[in-house]
Short mmCIF file of C-alpha atoms in Angstrom, two decimals:
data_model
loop_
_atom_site.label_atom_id
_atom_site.label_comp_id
_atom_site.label_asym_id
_atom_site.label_seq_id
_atom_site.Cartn_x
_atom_site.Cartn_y
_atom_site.Cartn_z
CA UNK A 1 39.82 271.12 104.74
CA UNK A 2 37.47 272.74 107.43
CA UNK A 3 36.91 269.38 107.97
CA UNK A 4 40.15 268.45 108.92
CA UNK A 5 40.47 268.35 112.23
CA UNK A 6 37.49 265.96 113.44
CA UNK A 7 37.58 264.26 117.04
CA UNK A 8 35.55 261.73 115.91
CA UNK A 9 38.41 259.26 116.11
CA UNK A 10 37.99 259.57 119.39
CA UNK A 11 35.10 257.11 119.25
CA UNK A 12 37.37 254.31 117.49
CA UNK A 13 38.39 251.51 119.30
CA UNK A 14 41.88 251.62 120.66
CA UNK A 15 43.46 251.02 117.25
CA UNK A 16 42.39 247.36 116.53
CA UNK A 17 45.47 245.98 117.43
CA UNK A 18 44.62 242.81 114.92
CA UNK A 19 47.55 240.63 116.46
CA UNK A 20 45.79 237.22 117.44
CA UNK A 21 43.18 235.27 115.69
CA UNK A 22 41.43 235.08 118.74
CA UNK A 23 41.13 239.45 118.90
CA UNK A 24 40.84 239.63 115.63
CA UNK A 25 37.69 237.01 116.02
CA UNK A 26 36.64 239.36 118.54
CA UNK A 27 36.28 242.39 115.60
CA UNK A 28 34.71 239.98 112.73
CA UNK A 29 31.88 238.76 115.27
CA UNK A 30 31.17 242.39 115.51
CA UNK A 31 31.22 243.28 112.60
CA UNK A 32 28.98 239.76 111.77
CA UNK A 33 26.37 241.35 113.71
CA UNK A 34 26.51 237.88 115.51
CA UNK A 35 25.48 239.15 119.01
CA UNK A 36 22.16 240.35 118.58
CA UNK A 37 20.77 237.69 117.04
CA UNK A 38 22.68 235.11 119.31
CA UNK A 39 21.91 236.95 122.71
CA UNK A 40 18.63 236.65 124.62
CA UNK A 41 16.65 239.49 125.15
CA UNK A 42 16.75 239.38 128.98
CA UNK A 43 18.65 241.75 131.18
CA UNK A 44 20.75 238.69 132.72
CA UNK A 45 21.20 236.72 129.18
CA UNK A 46 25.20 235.50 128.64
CA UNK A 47 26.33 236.76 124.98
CA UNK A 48 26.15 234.04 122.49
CA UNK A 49 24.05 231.92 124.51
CA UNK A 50 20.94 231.40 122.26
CA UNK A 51 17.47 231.90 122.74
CA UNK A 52 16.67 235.17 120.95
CA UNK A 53 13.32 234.31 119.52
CA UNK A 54 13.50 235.72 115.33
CA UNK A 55 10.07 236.27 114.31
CA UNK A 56 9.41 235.27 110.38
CA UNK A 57 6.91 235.80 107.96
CA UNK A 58 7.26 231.49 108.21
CA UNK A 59 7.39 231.51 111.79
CA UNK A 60 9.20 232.09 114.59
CA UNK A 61 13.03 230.64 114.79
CA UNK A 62 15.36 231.00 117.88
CA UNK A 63 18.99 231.33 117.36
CA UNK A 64 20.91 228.45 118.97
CA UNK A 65 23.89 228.39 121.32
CA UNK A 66 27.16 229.19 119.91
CA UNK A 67 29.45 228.97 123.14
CA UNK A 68 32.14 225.95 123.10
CA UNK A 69 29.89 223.96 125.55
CA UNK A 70 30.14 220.28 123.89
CA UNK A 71 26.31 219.53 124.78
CA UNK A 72 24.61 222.43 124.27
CA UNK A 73 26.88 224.38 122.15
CA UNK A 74 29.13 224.04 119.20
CA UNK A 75 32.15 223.35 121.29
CA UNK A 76 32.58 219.71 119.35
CA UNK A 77 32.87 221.10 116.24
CA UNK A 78 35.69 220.66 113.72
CA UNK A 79 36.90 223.51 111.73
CA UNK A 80 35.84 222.39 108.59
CA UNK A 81 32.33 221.34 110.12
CA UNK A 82 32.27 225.30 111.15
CA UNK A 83 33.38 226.69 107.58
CA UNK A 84 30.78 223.89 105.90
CA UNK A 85 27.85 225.60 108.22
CA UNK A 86 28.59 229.32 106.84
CA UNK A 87 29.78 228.16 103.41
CA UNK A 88 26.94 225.81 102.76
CA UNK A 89 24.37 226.24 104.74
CA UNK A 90 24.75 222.53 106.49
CA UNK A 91 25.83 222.00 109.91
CA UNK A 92 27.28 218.24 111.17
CA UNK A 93 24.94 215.62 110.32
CA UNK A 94 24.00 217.30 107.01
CA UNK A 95 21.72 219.53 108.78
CA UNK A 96 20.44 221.64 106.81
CA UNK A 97 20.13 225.47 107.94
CA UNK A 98 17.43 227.76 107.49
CA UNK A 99 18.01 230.89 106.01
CA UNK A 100 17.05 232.71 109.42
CA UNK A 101 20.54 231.89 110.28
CA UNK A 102 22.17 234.44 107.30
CA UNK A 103 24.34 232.38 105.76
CA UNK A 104 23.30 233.23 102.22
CA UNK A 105 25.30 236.45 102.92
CA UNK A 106 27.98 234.72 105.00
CA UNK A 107 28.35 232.46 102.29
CA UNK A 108 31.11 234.72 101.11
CA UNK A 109 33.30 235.19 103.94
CA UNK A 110 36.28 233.93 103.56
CA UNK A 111 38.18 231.16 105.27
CA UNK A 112 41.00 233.31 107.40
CA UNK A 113 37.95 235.56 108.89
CA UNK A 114 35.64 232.50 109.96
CA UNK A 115 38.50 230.62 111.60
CA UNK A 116 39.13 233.83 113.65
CA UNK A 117 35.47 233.56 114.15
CA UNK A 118 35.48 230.40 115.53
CA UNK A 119 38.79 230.35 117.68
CA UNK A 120 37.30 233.81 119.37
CA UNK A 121 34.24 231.36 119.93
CA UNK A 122 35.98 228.90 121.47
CA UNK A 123 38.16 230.96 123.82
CA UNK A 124 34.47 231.86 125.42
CA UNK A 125 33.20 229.91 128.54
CA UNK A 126 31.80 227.05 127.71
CA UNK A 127 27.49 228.17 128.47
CA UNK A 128 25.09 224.72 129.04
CA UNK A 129 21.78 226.57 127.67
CA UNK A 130 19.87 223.85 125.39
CA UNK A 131 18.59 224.87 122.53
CA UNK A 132 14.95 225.84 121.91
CA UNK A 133 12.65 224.23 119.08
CA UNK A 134 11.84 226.55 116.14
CA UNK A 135 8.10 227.33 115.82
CA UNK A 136 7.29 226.85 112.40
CA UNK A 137 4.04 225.49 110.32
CA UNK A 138 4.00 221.59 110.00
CA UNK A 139 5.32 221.77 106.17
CA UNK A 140 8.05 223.63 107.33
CA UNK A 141 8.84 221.89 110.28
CA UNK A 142 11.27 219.59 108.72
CA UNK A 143 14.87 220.14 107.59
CA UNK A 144 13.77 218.84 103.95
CA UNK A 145 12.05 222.05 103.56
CA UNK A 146 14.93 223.60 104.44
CA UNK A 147 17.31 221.37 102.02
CA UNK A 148 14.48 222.60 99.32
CA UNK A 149 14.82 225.95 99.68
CA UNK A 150 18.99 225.88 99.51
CA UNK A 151 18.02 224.07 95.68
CA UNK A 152 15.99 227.25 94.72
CA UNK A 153 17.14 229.61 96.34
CA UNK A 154 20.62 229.55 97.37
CA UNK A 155 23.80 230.22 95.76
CA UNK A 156 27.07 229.43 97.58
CA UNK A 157 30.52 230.68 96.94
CA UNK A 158 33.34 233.24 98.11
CA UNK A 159 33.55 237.09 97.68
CA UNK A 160 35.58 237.68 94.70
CA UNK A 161 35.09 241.03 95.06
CA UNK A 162 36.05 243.18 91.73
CA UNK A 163 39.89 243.48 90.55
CA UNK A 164 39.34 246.76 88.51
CA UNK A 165 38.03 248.47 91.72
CA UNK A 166 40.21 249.56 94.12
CA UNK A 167 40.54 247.82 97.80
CA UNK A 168 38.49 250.29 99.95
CA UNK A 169 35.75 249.84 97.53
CA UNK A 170 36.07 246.12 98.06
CA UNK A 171 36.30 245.94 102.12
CA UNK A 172 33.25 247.84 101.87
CA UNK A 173 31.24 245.30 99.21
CA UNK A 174 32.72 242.28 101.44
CA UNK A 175 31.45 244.46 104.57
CA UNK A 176 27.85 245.11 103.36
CA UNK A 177 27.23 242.25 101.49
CA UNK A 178 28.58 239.55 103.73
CA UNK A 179 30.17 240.05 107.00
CA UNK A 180 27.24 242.94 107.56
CA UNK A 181 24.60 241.59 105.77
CA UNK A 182 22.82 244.29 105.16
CA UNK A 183 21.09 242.93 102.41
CA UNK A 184 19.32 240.13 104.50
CA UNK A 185 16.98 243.39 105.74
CA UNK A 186 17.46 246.29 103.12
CA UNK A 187 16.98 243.42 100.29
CA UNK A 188 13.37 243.16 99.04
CA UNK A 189 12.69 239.53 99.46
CA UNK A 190 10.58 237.13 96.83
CA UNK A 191 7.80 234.68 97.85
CA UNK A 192 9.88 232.52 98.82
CA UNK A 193 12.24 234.78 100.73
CA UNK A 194 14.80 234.90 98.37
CA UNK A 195 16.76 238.14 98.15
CA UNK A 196 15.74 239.78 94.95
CA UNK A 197 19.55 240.66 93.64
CA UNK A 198 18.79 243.09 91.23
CA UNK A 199 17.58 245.33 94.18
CA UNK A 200 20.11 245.16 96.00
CA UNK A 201 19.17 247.55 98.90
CA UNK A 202 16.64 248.68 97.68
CA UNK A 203 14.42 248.75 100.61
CA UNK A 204 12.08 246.10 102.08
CA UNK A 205 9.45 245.04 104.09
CA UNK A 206 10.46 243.63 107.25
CA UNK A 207 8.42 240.61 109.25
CA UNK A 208 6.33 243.04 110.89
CA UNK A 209 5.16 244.72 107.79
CA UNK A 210 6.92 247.57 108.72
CA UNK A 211 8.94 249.31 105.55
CA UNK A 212 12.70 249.10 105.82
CA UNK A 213 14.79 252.40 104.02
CA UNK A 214 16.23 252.21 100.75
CA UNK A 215 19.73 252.86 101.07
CA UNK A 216 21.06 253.09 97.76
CA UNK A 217 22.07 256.72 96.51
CA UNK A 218 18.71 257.37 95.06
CA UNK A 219 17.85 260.97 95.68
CA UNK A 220 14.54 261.13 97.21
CA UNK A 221 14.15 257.14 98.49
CA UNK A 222 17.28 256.29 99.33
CA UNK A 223 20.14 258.59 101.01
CA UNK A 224 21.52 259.85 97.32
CA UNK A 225 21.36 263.42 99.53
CA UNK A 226 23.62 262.22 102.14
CA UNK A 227 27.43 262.80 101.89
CA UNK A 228 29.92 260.24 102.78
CA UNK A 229 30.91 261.94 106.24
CA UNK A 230 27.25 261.59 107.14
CA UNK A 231 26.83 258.12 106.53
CA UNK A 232 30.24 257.47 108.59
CA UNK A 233 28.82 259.73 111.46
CA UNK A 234 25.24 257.65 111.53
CA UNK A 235 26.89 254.29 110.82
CA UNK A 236 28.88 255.55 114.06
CA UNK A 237 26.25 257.01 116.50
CA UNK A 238 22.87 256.55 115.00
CA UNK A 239 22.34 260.24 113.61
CA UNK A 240 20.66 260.76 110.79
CA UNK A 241 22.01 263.91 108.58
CA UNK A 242 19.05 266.02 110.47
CA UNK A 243 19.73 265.22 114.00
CA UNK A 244 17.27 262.62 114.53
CA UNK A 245 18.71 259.34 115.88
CA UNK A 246 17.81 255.66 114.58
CA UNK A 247 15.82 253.67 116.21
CA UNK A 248 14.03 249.64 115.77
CA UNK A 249 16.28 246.71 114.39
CA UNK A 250 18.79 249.51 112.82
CA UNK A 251 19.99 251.01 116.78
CA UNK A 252 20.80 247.49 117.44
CA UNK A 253 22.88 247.07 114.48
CA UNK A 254 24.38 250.04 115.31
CA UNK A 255 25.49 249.10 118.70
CA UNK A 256 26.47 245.49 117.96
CA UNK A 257 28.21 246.16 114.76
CA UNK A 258 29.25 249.75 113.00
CA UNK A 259 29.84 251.55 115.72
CA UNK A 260 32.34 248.62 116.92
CA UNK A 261 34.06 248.94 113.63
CA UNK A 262 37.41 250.88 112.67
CA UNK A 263 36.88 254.82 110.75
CA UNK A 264 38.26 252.66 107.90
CA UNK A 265 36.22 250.18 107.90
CA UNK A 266 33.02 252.88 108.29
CA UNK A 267 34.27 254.78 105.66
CA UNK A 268 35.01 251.74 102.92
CA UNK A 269 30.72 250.87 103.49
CA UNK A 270 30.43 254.52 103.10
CA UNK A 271 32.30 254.47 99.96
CA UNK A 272 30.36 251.37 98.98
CA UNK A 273 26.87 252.25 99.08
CA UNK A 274 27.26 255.35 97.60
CA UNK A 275 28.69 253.29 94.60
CA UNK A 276 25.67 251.21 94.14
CA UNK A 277 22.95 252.05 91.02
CA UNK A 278 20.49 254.19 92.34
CA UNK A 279 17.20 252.70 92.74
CA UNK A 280 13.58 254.36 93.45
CA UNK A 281 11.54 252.39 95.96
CA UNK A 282 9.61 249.55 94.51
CA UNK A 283 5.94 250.75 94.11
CA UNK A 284 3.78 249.01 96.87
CA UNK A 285 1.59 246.07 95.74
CA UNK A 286 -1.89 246.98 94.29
CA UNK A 287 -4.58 244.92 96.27
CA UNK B 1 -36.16 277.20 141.40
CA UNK B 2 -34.95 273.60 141.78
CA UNK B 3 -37.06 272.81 138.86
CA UNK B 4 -34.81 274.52 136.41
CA UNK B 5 -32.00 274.01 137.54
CA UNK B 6 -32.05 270.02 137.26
CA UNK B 7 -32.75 270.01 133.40
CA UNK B 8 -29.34 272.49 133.09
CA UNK B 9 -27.51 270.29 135.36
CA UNK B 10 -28.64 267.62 133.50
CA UNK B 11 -27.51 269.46 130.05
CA UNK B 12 -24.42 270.37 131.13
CA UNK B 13 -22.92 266.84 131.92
CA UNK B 14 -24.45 265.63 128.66
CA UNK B 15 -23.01 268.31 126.99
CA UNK B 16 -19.29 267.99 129.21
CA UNK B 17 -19.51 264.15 128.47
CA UNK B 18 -19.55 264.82 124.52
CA UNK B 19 -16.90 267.04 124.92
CA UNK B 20 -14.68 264.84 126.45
CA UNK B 21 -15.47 261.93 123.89
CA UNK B 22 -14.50 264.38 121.23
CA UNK B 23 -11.49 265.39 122.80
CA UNK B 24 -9.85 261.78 123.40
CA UNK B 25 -9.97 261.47 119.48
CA UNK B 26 -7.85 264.27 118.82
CA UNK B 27 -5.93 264.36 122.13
CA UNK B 28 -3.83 261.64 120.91
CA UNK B 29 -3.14 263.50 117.73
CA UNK B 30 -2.36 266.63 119.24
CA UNK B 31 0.05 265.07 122.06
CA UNK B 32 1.99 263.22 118.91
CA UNK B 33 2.04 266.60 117.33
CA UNK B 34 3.16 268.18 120.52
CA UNK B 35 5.92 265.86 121.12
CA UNK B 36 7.11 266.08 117.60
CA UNK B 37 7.41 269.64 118.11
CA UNK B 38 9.44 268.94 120.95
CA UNK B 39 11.90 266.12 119.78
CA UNK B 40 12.19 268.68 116.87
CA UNK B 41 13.94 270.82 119.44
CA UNK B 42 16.05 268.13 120.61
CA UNK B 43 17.07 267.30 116.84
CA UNK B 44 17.59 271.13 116.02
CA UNK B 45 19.98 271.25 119.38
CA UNK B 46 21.51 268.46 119.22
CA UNK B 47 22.56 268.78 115.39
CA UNK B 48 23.75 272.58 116.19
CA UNK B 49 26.33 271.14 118.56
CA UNK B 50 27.34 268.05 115.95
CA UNK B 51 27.62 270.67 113.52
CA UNK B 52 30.01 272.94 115.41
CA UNK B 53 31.69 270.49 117.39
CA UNK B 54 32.63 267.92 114.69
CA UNK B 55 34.26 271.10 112.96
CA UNK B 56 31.38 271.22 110.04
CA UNK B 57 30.92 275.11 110.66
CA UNK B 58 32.87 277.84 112.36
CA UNK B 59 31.34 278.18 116.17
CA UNK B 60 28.89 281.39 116.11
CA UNK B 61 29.55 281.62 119.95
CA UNK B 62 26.27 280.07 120.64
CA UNK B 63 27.30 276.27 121.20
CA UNK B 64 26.64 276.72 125.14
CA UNK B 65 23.14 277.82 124.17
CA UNK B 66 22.54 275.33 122.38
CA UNK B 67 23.97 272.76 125.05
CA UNK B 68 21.89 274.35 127.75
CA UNK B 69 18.48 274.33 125.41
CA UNK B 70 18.61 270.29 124.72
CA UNK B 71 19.71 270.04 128.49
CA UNK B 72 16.56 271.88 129.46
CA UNK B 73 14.08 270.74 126.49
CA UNK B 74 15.44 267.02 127.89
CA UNK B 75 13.41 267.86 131.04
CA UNK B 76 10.24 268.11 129.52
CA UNK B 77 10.15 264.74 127.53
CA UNK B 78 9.15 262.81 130.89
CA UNK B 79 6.05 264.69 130.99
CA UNK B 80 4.43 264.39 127.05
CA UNK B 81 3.65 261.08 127.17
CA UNK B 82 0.05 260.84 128.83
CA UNK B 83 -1.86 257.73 129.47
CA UNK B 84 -3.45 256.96 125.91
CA UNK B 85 -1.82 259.17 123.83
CA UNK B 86 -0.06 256.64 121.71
CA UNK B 87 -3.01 255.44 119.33
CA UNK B 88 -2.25 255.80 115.37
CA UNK B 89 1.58 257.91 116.15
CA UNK B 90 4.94 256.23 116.29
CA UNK B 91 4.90 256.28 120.00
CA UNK B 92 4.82 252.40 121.37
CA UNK B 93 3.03 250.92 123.92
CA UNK B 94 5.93 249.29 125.75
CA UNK B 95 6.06 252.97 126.65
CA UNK B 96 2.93 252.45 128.81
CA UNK B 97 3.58 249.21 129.77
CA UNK B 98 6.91 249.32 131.01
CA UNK B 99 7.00 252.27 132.84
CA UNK B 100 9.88 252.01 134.82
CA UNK B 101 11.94 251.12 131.82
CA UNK B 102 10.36 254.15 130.41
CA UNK B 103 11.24 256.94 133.01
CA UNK B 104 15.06 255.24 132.75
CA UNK B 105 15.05 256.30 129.55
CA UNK B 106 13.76 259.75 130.36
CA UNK B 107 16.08 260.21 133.22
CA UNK B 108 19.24 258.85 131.14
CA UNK B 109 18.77 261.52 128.66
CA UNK B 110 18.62 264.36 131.75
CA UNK B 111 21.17 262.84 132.93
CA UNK B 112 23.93 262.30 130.07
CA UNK B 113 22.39 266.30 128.13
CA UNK B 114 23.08 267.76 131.58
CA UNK B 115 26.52 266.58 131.22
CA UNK B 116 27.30 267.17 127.69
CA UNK B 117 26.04 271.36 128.82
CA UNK B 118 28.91 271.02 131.12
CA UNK B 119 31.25 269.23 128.97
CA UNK B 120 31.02 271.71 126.62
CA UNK B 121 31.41 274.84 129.51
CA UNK B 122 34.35 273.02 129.94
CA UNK B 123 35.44 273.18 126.62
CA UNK B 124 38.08 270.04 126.60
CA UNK B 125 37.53 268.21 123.28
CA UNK B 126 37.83 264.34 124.24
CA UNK B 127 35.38 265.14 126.86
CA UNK B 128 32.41 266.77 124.72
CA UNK B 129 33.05 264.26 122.04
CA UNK B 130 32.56 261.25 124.56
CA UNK B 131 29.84 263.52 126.13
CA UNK B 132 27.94 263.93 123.03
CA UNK B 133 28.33 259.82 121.98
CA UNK B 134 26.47 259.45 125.62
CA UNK B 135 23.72 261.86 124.46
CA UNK B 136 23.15 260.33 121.38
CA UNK B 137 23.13 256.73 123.17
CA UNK B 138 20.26 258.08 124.98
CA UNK B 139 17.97 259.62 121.86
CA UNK B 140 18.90 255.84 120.10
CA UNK B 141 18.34 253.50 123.01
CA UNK B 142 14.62 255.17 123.56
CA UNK B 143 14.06 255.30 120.00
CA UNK B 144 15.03 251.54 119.87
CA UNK B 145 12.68 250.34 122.62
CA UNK B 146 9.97 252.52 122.59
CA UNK B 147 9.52 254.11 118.51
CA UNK B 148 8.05 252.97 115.93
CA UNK B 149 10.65 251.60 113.22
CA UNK B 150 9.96 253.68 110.07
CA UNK B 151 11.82 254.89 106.66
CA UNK B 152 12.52 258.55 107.62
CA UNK B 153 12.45 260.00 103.41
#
């Protein structure tokens, strides 16, 4: 109750009016995090464009352009060619994706949100920007590889989500696990870069060999000591529960993505992480 | 007369030039330890005002003290970041080699704490919340370009 009266709606958007497909696009691309990756890292670089380079453990990828243009871009694609690229991993021509483009998470978006994806794509200007040749070793440098890994690694299908919970709890699994992805960095990854499922968010290394936070509810390695109103408030502006403010790969996700999103939405992967098992951090490799 | 004094001369820059060796070891250590203790007053301020503003805590009367100590604490950041002070801390070196990028950085957090201190004398609500979103915009975009990434437990 001494909580009740917080301006932090005040940050919201204008209450997402979710009347077209096309505005509505507009939301889910946020919340897909598709921007940063999409976007070039210069000052002057045109969102969606292509040309962020991705560094890998495998090499270094750069995203493609996803702007209508019919040459450069995707703006020749058919609806169901756009679902089969998220769903499946294979884009026209049974190309077969890399898992730098997430679509092990996306895999479970469903078919209403990626259409609103794509007709907010294609209401974009059309952006002629070719695209730039992945980096990556000679054995890798081949979409077989790629077609190889989907037969290990890769499981495809739609969120189901879980009937006996109730929907908040589900708009935040859907959130986190697909449209977010917050698995593809918070996941500990195996040798082959498969997400390791039972750790779910369990903390990871990233490419850099950096450590990336647990975030289940663990006490001491994950943020089991943080309530739900200060996950909302850093999934909002960045602030951790002490007053420090995020910073690396996580501000970016914060601009591009949470802080975009509706209180609801904040609070329902509030409500979800807190439900996960809590897990201690792995212990780090003996060598 | 002469005589002895070249030999002291002489042991006094050997002596200085140890000195100096010694102290660029620890100099980067002490600067990181320095500016910790300084973004520590940022964080203390700037989670005072989230506290009271966002309604967490009753206001103690002292949430224009606390505006006015980030405001002035945001001053000194520009000038804690010395030429090779970055070795083995969480301080990057795009902050060295991007300079101008740098001081924008500096100067946006001046500029957007300055006006959260006046936001909050005046004391309209939709102002200091906006106000205190720019502030935080400002610790997060530095912190994104120019710190470390790191698990903060």
């Amino acid at each position: 109750m001494r909580r009740a009266c917080l301006p932090l709606l005040l940050f919201a958007l204008p209450a997402i009016a979710q009347v077209t497909p096309i505005q509505r696009g507009a939301y889910l691309v946020h919340a897909g995090g598709c921007i940063s990756c999409h976007t070039a890292e210069t000052d002057d670089a045109v969102p969606l464009a292509g040309g962020r380079a991705l560094e890998s453990p495998f090499g270094t990828f750069y995203a493609p352009n996803i702007t209508p243009d019919r040459e450069t871009g995707i703006g020749g694609w058919t609806d169901e060619e756009f679902l089969t690229a998220f769903w499946e991993g294979v884009g026209p021509g049974g190309k077969y994706y890399y898992p730098a483009f997430p679509y092990p998470s996306y895999t479970g978006i469903t078919r209403a949100d990626l259409l609103a994806i794509k007709a907010y794509l294609f209401s974009l200007e059309p952006v002629r920007q070719p695209n730039r040749e992945h980096e990556l070793p000679w054995y890798l440098d081949t979409r077989l590889a790629a077609a190889a890994w989907q037969l290990l690694k890769f499981d495809a299908g739609r969120f189901t989500g879980d009937p006996e919970l109730d929907e908040e709890w589900n708009r935040g699994a859907y959130l986190v696990r697909h449209l977010g992805h917050c698995g593809e960095c918070h996941t500990p990854r195996d040798a082959l870069g498969g997400l390791i499922r039972d750790r779910e968010l369990a903390g990871a290394v990233g490419p850099d060999g950096k450590r990336i936070p647990n975030i289940t509810p663990h006490p001491e390695d994950g943020i089991g000591s943080w309530d739900r109103q200060e996950i909302e408030l850093f999934l909002e502006l960045g602030m951790l529960p002490d007053g420090d403010f995020v910073g690396g790969a996580m501000a970016e996700v914060i601009d591009d993505n949470t802080s975009q999103l509706t209180p609801g939405d904040r609070r329902a992967i509030a409500r979800y992480l807190l439900s996960l098992p809590a897990l201690p951090d792995a212990e780090p490799p003996a060598d | 007369m002469r005589f002895k004094l070249f030999p002291c001369l002489i042991c006094l820059l050997l002596a200085s030039a140890l000195l100096t060796t010694a102290q660029a070891e620890t100099s980067a250590k002490n600067w990181s330890k320095y500016r910790h203790a300084v973004m520590d007053v940022l964080k203390g301020h700037i989670s005072a005002i989230s506290l009271v503003a966002f309604n967490q805590v009753e206001d103690t009367g002292h949430l224009k003290q606390h505006a006015a100590g980030l405001a002035e604490a945001a001053t000194e950041v520009g000038k804690i970041f010395p030429a090779g002070s970055g070795e083995g801390t969480h301080a990057l070196p795009a902050i060295w080699e991007q300079p101008e990028e740098f001081a924008a950085a500096v100067a946006e957090l001046e500029r957007t704490t300055q006006a959260l201190s006046e936001a909050i004398a005046g004391g309209d609500r939709r102002t200091i919340a906006s106000a205190f979103k720019a502030a935080g915009d400002a610790c997060k975009g530095c912190h994104e370009k120019f710190r470390e990434e790191h698990d903060h437990d």
